[in-house]
mmCIF file of C-alpha atoms in Angstrom:
data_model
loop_
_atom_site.group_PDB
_atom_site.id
_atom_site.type_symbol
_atom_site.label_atom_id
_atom_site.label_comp_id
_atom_site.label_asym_id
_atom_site.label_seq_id
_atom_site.Cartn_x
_atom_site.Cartn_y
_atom_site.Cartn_z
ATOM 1 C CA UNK R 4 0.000 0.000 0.000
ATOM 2 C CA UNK R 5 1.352 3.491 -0.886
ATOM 3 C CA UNK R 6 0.868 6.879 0.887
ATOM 4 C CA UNK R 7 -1.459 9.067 -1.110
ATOM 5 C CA UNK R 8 -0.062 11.933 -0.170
ATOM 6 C CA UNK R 9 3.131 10.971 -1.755
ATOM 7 C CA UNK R 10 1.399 9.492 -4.757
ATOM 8 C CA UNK R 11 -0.580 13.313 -5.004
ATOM 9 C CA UNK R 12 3.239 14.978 -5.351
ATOM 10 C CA UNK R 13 4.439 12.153 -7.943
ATOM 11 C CA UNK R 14 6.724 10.159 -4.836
ATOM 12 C CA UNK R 15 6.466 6.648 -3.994
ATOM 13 C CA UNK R 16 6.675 5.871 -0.295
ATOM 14 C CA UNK R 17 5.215 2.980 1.536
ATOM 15 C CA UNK R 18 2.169 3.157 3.591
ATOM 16 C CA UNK R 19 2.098 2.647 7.347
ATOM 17 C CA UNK R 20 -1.494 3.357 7.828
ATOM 18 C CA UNK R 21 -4.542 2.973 6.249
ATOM 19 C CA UNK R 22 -7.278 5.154 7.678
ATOM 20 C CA UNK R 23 -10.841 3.365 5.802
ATOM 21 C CA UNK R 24 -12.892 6.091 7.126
ATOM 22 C CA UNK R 25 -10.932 8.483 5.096
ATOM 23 C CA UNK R 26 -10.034 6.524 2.762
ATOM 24 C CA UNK R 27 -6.727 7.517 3.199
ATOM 25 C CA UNK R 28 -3.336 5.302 3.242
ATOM 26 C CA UNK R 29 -0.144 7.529 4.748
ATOM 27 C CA UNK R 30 3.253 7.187 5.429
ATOM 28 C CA UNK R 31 5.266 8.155 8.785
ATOM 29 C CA UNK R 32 5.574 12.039 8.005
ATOM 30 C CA UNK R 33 2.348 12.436 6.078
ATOM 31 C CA UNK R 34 0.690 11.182 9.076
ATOM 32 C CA UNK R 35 2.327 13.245 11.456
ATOM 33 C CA UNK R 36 1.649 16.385 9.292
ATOM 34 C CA UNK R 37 -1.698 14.859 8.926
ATOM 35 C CA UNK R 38 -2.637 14.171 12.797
ATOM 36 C CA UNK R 39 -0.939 17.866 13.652
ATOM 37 C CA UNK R 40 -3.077 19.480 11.173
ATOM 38 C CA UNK R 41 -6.416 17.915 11.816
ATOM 39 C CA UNK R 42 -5.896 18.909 15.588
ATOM 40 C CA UNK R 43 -5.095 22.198 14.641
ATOM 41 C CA UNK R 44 -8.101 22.624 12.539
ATOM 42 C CA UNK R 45 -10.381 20.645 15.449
ATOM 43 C CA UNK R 46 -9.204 22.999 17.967
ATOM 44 C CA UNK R 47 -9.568 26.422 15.779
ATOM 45 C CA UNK R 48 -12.814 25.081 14.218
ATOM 46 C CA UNK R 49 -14.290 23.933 17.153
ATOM 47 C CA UNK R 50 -13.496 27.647 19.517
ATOM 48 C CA UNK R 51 -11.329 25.590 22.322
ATOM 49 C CA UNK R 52 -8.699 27.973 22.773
ATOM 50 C CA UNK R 53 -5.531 30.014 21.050
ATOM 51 C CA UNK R 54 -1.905 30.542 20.731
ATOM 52 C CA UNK R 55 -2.287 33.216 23.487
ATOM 53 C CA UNK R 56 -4.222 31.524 26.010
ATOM 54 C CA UNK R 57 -3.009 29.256 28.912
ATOM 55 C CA UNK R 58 -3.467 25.807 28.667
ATOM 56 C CA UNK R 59 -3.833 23.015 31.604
ATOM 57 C CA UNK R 60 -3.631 19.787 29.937
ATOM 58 C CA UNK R 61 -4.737 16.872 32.007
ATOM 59 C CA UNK R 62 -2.334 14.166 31.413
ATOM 60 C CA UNK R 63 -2.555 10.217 33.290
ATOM 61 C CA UNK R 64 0.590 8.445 31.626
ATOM 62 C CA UNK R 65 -1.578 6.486 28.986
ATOM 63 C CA UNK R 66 -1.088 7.573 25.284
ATOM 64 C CA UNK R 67 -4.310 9.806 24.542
ATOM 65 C CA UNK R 68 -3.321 12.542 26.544
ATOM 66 C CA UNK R 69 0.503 12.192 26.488
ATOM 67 C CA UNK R 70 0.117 12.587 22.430
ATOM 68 C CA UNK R 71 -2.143 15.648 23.040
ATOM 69 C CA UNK R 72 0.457 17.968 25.086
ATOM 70 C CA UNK R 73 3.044 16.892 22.648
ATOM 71 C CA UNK R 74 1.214 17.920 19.833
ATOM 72 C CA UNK R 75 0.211 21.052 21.416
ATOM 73 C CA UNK R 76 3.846 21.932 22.822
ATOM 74 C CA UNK R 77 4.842 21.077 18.778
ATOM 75 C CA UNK R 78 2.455 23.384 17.233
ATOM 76 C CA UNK R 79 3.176 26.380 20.113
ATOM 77 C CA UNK R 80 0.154 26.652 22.062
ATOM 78 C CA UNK R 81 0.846 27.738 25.787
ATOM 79 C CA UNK R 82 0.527 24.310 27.759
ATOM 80 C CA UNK R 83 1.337 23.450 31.001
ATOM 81 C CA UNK R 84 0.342 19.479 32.337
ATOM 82 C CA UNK R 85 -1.502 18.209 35.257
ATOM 83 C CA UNK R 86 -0.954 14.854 36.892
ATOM 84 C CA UNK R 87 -3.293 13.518 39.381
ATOM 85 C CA UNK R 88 -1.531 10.612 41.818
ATOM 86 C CA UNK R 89 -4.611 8.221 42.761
ATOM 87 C CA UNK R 90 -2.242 6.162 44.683
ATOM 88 C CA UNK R 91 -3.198 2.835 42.892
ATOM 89 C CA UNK R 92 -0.010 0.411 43.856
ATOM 90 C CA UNK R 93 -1.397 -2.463 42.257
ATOM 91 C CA UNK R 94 1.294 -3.436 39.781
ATOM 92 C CA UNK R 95 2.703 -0.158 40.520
ATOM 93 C CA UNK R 96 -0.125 1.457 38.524
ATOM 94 C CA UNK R 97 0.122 4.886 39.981
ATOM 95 C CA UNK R 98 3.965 4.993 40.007
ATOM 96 C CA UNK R 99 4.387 4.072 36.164
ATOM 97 C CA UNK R 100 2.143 6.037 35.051
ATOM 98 C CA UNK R 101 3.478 9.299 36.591
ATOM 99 C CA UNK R 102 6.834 8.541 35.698
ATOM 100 C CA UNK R 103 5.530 8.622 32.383
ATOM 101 C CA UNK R 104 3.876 11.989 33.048
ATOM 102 C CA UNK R 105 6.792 13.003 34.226
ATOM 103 C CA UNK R 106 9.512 11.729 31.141
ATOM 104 C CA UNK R 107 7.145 13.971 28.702
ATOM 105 C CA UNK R 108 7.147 17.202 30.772
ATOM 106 C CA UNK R 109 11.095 16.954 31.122
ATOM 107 C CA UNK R 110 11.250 16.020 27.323
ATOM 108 C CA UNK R 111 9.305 19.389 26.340
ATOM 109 C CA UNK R 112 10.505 21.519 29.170
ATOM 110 C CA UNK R 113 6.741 22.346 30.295
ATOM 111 C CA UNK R 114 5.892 22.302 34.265
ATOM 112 C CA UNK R 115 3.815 19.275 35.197
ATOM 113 C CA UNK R 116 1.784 19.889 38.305
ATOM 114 C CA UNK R 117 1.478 17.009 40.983
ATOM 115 C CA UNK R 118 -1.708 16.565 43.100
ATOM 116 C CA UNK R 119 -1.372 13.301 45.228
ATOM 117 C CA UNK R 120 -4.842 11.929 46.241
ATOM 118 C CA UNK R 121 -3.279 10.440 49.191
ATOM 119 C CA UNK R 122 -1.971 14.002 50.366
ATOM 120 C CA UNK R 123 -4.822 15.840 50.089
ATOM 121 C CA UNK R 124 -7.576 13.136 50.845
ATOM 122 C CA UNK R 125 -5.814 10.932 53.425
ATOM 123 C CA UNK R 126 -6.149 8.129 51.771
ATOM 124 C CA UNK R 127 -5.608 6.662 47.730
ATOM 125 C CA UNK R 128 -8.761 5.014 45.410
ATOM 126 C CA UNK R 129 -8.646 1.912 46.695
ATOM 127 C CA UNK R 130 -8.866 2.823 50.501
ATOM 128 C CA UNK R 131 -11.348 5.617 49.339
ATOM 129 C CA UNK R 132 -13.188 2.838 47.201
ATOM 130 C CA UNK R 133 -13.428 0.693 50.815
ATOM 131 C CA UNK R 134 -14.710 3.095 52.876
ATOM 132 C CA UNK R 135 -16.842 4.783 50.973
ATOM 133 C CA UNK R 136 -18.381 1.890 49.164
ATOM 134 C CA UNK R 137 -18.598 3.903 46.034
ATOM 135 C CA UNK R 138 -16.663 2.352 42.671
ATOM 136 C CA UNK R 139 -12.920 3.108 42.392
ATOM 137 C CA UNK R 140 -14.347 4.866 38.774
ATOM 138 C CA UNK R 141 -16.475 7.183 40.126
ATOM 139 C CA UNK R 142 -14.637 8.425 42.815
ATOM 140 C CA UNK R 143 -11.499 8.828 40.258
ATOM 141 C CA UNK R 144 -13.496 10.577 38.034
ATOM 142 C CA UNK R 145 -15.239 12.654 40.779
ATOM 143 C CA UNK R 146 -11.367 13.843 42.165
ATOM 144 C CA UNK R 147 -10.235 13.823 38.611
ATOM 145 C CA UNK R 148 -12.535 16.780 37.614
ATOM 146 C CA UNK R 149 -12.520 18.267 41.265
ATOM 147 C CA UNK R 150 -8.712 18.905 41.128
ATOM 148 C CA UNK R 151 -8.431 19.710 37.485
ATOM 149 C CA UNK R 152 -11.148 22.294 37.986
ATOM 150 C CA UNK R 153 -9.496 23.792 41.303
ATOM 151 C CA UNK R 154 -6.265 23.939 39.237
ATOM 152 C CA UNK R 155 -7.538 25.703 36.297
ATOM 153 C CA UNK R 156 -9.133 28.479 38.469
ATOM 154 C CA UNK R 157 -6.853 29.087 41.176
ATOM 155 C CA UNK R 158 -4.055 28.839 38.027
ATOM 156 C CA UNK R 159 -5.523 31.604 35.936
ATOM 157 C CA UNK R 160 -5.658 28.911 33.303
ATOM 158 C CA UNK R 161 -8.303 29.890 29.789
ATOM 159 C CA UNK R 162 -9.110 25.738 30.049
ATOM 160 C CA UNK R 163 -8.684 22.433 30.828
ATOM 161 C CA UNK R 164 -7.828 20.068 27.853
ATOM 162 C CA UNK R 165 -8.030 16.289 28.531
ATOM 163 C CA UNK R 166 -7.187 13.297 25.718
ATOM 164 C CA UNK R 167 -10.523 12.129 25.289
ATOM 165 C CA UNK R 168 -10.538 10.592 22.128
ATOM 166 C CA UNK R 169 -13.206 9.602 19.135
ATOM 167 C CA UNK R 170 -13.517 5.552 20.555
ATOM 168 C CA UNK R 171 -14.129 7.159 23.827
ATOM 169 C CA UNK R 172 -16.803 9.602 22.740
ATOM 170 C CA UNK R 173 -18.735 6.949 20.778
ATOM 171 C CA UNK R 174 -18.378 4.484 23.334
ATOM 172 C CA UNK R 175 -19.950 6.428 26.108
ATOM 173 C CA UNK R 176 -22.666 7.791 23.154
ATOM 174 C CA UNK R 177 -23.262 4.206 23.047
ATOM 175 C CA UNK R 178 -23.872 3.851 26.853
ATOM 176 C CA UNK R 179 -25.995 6.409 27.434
ATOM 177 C CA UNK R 180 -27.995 6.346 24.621
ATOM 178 C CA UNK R 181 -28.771 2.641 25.055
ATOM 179 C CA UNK R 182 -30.296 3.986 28.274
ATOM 180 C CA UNK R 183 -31.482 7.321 27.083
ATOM 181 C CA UNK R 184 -29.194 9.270 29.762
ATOM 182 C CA UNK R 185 -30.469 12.606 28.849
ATOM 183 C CA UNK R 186 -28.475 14.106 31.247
ATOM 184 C CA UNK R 187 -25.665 12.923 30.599
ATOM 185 C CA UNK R 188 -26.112 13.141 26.503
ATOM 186 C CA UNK R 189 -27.017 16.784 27.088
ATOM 187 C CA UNK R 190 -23.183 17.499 28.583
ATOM 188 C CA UNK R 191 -21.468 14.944 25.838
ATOM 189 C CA UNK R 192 -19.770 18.150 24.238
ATOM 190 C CA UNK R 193 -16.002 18.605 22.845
ATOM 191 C CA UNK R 194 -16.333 22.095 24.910
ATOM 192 C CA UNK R 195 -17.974 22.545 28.184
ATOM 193 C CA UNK R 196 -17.675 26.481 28.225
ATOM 194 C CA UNK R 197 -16.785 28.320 31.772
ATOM 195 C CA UNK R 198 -20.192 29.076 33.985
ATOM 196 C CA UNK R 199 -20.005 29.868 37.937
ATOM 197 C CA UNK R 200 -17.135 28.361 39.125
ATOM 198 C CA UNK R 201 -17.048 25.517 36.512
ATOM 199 C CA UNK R 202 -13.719 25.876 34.578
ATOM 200 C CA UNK R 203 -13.770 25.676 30.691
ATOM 201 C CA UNK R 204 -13.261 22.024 29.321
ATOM 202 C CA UNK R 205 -11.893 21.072 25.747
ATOM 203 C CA UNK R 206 -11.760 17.592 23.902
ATOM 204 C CA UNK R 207 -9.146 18.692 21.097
ATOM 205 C CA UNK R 208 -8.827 14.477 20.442
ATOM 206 C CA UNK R 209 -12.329 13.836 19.508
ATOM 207 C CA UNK R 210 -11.499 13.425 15.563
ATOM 208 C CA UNK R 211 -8.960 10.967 16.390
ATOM 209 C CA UNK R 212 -9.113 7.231 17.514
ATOM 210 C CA UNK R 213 -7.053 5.295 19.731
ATOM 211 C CA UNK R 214 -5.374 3.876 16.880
ATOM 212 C CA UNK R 215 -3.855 7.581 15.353
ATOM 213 C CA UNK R 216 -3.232 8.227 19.066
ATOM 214 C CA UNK R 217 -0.929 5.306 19.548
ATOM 215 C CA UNK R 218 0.972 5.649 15.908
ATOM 216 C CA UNK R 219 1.741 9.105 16.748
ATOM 217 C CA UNK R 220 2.840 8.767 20.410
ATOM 218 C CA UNK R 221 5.420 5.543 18.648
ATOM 219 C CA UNK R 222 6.312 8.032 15.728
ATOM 220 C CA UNK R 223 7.252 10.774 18.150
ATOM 221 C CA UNK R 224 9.211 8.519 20.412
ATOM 222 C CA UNK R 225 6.549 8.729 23.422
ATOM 223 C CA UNK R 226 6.873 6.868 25.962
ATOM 224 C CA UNK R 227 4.043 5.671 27.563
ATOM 225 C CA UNK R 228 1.717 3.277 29.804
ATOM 226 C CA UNK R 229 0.147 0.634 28.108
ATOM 227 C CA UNK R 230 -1.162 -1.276 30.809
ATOM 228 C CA UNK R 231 -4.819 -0.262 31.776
ATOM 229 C CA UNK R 232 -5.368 0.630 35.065
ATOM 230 C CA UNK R 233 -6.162 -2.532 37.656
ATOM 231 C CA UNK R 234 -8.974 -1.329 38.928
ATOM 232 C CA UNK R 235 -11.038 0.095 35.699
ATOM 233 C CA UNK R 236 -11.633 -3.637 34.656
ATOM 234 C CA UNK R 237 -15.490 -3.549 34.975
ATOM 235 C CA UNK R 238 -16.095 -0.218 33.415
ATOM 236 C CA UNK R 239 -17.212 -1.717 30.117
ATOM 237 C CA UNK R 240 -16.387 0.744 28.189
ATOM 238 C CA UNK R 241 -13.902 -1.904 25.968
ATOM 239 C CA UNK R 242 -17.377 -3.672 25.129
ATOM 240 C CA UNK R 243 -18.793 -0.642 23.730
ATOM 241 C CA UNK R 244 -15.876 -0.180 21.629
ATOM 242 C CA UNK R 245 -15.264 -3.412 20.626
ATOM 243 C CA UNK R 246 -18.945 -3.344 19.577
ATOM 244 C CA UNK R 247 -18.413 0.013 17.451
ATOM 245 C CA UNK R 248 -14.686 -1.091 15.705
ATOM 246 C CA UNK R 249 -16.679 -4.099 14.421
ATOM 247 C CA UNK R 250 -19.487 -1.996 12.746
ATOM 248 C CA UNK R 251 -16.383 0.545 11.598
ATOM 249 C CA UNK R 252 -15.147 -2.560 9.619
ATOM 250 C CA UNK R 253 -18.444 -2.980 7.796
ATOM 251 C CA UNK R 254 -19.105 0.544 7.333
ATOM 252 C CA UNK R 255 -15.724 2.749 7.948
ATOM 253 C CA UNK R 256 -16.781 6.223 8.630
ATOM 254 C CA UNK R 257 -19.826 4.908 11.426
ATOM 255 C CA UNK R 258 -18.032 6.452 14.335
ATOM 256 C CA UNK R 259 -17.008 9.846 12.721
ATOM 257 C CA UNK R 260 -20.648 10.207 11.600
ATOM 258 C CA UNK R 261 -22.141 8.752 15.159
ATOM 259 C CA UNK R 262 -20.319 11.116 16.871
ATOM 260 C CA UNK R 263 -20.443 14.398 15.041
ATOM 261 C CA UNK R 264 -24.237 13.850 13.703
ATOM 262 C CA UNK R 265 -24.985 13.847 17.213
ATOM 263 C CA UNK R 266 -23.132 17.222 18.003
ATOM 264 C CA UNK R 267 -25.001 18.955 14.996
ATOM 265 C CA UNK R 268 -28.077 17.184 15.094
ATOM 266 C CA UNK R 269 -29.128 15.879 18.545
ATOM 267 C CA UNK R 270 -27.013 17.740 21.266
ATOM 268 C CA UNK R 271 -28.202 21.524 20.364
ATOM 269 C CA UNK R 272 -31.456 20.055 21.159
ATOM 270 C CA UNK R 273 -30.452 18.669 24.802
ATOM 271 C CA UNK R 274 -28.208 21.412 25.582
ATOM 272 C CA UNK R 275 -31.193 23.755 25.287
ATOM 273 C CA UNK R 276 -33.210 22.068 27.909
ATOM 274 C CA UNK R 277 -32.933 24.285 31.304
ATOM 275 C CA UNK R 278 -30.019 22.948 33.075
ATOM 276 C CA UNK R 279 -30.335 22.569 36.886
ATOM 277 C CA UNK R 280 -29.063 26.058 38.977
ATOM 278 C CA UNK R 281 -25.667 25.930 40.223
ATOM 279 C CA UNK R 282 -24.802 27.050 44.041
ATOM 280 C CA UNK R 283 -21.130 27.251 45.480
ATOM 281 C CA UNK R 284 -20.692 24.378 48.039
ATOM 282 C CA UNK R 285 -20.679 25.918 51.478
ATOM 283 C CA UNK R 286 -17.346 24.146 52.330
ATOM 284 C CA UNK R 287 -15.440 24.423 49.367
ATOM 285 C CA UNK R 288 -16.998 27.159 47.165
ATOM 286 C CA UNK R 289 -16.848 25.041 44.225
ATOM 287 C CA UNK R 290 -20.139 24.647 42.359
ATOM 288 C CA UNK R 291 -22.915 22.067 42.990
ATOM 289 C CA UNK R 292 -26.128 21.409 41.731
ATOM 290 C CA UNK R 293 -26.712 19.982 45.326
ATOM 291 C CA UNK R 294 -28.617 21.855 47.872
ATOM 292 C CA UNK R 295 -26.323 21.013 50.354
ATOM 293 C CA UNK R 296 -22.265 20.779 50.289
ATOM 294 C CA UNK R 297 -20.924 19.441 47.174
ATOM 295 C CA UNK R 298 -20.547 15.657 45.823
ATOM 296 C CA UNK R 299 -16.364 16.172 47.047
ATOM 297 C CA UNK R 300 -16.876 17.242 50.143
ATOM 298 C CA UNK R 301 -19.837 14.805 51.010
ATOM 299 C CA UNK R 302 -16.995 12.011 50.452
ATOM 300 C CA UNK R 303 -15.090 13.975 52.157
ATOM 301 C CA UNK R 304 -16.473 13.870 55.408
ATOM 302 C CA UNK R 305 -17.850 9.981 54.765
ATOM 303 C CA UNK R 306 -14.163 9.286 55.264
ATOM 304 C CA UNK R 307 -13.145 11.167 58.483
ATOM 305 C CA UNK R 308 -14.209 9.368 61.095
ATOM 306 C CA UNK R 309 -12.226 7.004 59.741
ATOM 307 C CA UNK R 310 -8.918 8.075 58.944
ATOM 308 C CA UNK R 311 -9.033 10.418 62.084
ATOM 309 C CA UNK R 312 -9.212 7.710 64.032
ATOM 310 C CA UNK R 313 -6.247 5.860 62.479
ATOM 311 C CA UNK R 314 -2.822 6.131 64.300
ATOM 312 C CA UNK R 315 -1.217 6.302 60.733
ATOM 313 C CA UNK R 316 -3.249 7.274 58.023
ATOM 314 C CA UNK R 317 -2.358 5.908 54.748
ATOM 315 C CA UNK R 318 -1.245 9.686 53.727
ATOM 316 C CA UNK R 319 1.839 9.721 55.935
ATOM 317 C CA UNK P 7 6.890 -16.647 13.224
ATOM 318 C CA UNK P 8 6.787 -15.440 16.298
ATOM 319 C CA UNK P 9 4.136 -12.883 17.450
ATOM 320 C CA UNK P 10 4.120 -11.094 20.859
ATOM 321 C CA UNK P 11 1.037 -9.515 22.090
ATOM 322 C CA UNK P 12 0.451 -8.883 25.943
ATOM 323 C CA UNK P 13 3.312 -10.484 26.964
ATOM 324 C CA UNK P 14 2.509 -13.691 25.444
ATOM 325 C CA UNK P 15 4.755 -15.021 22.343
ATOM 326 C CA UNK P 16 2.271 -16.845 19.648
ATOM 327 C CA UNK P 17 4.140 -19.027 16.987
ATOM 328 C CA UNK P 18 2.798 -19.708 13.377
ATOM 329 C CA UNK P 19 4.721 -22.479 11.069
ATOM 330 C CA UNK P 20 3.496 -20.248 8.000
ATOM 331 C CA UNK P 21 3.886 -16.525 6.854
ATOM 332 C CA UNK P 22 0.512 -14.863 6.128
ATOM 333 C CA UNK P 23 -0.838 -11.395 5.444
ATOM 334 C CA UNK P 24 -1.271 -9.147 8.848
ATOM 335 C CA UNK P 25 -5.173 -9.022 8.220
ATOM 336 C CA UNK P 26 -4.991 -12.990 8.468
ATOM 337 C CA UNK P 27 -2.754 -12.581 11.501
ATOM 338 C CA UNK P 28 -5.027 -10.670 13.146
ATOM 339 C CA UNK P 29 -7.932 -12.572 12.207
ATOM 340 C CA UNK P 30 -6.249 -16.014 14.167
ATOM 341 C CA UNK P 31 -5.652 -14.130 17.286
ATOM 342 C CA UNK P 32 -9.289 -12.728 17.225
ATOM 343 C CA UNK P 33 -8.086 -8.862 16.882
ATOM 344 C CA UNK P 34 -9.945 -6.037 15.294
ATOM 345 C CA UNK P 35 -7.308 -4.108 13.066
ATOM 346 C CA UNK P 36 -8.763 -0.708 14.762
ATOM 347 C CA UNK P 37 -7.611 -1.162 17.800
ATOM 348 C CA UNK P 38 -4.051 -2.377 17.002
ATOM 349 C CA UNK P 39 -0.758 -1.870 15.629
ATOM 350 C CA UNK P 40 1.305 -4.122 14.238
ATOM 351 C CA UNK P 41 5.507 -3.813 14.152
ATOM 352 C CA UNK P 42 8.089 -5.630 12.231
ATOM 353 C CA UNK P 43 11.736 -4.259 13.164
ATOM 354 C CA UNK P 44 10.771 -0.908 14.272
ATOM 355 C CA UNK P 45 8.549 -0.808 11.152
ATOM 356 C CA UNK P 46 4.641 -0.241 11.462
ATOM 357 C CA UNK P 47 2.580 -2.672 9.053
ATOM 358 C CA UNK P 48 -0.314 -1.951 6.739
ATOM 359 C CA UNK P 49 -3.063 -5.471 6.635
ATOM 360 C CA UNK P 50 -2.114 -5.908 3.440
ATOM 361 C CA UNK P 51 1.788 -6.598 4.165
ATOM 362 C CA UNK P 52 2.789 -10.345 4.563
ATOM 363 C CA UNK P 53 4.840 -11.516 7.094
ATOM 364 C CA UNK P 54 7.695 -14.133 6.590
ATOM 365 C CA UNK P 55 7.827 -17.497 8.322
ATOM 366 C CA UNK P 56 10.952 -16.135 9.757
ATOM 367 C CA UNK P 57 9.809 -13.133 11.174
ATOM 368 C CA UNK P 58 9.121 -11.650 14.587
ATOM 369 C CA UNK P 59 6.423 -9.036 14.918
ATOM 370 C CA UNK P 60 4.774 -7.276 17.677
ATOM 371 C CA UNK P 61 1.226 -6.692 18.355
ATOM 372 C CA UNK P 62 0.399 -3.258 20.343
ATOM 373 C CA UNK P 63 -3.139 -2.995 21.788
ATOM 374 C CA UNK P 64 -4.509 0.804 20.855
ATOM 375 C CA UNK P 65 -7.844 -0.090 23.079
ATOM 376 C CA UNK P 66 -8.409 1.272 27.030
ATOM 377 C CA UNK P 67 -10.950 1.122 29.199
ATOM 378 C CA UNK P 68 -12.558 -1.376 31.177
ATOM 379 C CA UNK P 69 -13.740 -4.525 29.974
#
């Protein structure tokens, strides 16, 4: 297979990818100017952010997000990376991973900010997960956006970019539309802009799968995690895209047009629908739809009693 | 050939195409990558009975 690029300016190179839902076979630099142009375009088409505004780029180790504040960094946007420390030691989960972080932001000389769970909570996920009952994912993804949003605004950042990718989108489009989760369909946007205390949030991956993700991270020398994390094993989000890549094979292009027929045709409609009032927690100030303190701070004190009663907290 | 994919080492007597490959181990071409010294593999590319190739999982999330 030959790159078509090539082919277009009379050169003969081999392919290393063929992309069926562009019909489109490229070689390593056509992809590379490919994948940096298409982000480009995604993030200037889509109003996330410019050249002159701050960027806080949520990074975990894995290759999504690693490839994004390359990229970014490469094409001269103002970045700066955040790395949230769950405190997962199963296989050394947490440990990897942030050494991974950590390799990138030394490779591109950007500042990677550090917020341990363990520090700031008292305890990791997994003690978190036991005492609170609730799944390791949603407290990870409740912290996750907690810390990320206290960042952003405390850092005088213009957003928060995270490596959310196309087979992510899709797959949780899937989910919730196989249960009609209007609520959750309703915020399935590539930007969630800034309201009351709620810091901007940008998807600049969304037009790229896993797949591009991975090729560019191994073109650009990345290094990164490749084992999953130990404790997201019943998510099912792997299903959903399983499901998905075998439709793609029958009919390439499903997910692009899934995806972004939704955002023009079905989200505008959701989105419009009078979204419940926000109020500032009255421990934290962040904003809740709650009446009462906020979703954080409710685990929060669920896990006090606890750890204040333990001679050595996991934290120390 | 040897094939390693999640730090298991599959061997096949024959050479065959990496869309056939794939197909034997059960693997959706979209959510992998195949390498062959350092070099990244289209489906259409056949691979020797002599050679060693690597399989690299582009899928995450939970299962």
């Amino acid at each position: 297979m030959k790159c078509r690029k090539c082919k277009d300016k009379g050169k003969i190179k081999r392919a290393i990818i063929f992309l069926s839902h562009h019909n489109l076979a490229l070689c390593r630099e056509c992809f590379v100017e490919w994948y940096e142009k298409k982000l480009r375009q995604t993030i200037k088409k889509m109003n996330m952010f410019s050249k002159k505004d701050k960027v806080l780029v949520a990074v975990s180790g894995g290759k999504d997000s690693l490839a994004l504040w390359y990229a970014l960094n490469k094409l001269g946007y103002r970045t700066e990376g955040v790395y949230i420390d769950l405190g997962i030691d199963i296989q050394s989960y947490s440990s990897l991973s942030r050494e991974k972080a950590e390799l990138l932001s030394s490779k591109i000389g950007r500042h990677l900010h550090i917020i341990e769970v363990k520090k700031e909570l008292g305890a990791g996920i997994i003690k978190l997960n036991t005492l609170t009952k609730q799944s390791a994912c949603s407290i990870c993804g409740l912290v996750k956006r907690y810390f990320t949003n206290r960042l952003t605004l405390r850092g005088g950042y213009f957003c928060v970019a995270t490596g959310h990718n196309l087979d992510d989108e899709t797959a949780t489009l899937l989910a919730n539309t196989l249960s009609w989760d209007t609520d959750s369909l309703s915020r399935q946007m590539p930007v969630l802009p800034e309201k009351e205390g709620l810091a901007r949030r940008v998807k600049p991956l969304i037009y790229f799968t896993e797949k591009e993700n991975l090729l560019y991270c191994l073109l650009q020398k990345i290094d990164y995690i490749a084992d999953e994390c130990p404790l997201s094993a019943r998510t099912g989000s792997i299903f959903y895209k399983k499901i998905l890549n075998s439709i793609e094979e029958r009919s390439p292009g499903t997910k692009l047009r899934f995806y972004f027929n939704f955002l023009k045709n079905m989200q505008p409609l959701l989105f419009s629908r009078v979204s419940p009032p926000l109020h500032p927690c009255p421990s934290c100030r962040q904003p809740t739809t709650a009446r009462e303190k906020c979703a954080f701070c409710r685990l929060k004190e669920k896990i006090q009693p606890t750890l204040s009663g333990q001679a050595h907290p996991e934290a120390s | 050939m040897k094939v390693k994919y999640r730090g298991k080492t599959y061997e096949f007597e024959k050479g065959m195409k990496v869309s056939e490959l794939l197909k034997k181990l059960d693997l959706q071409p979209q959510s992998t990558i195949v390498i062959r010294n350092e070099e990244v593999l289209t489906e259409d590319i056949f691979i020797g009975p002599e050679d060693n190739v690597e399989i690299l999982n582009a899928i995450s999330g939970g299962q």
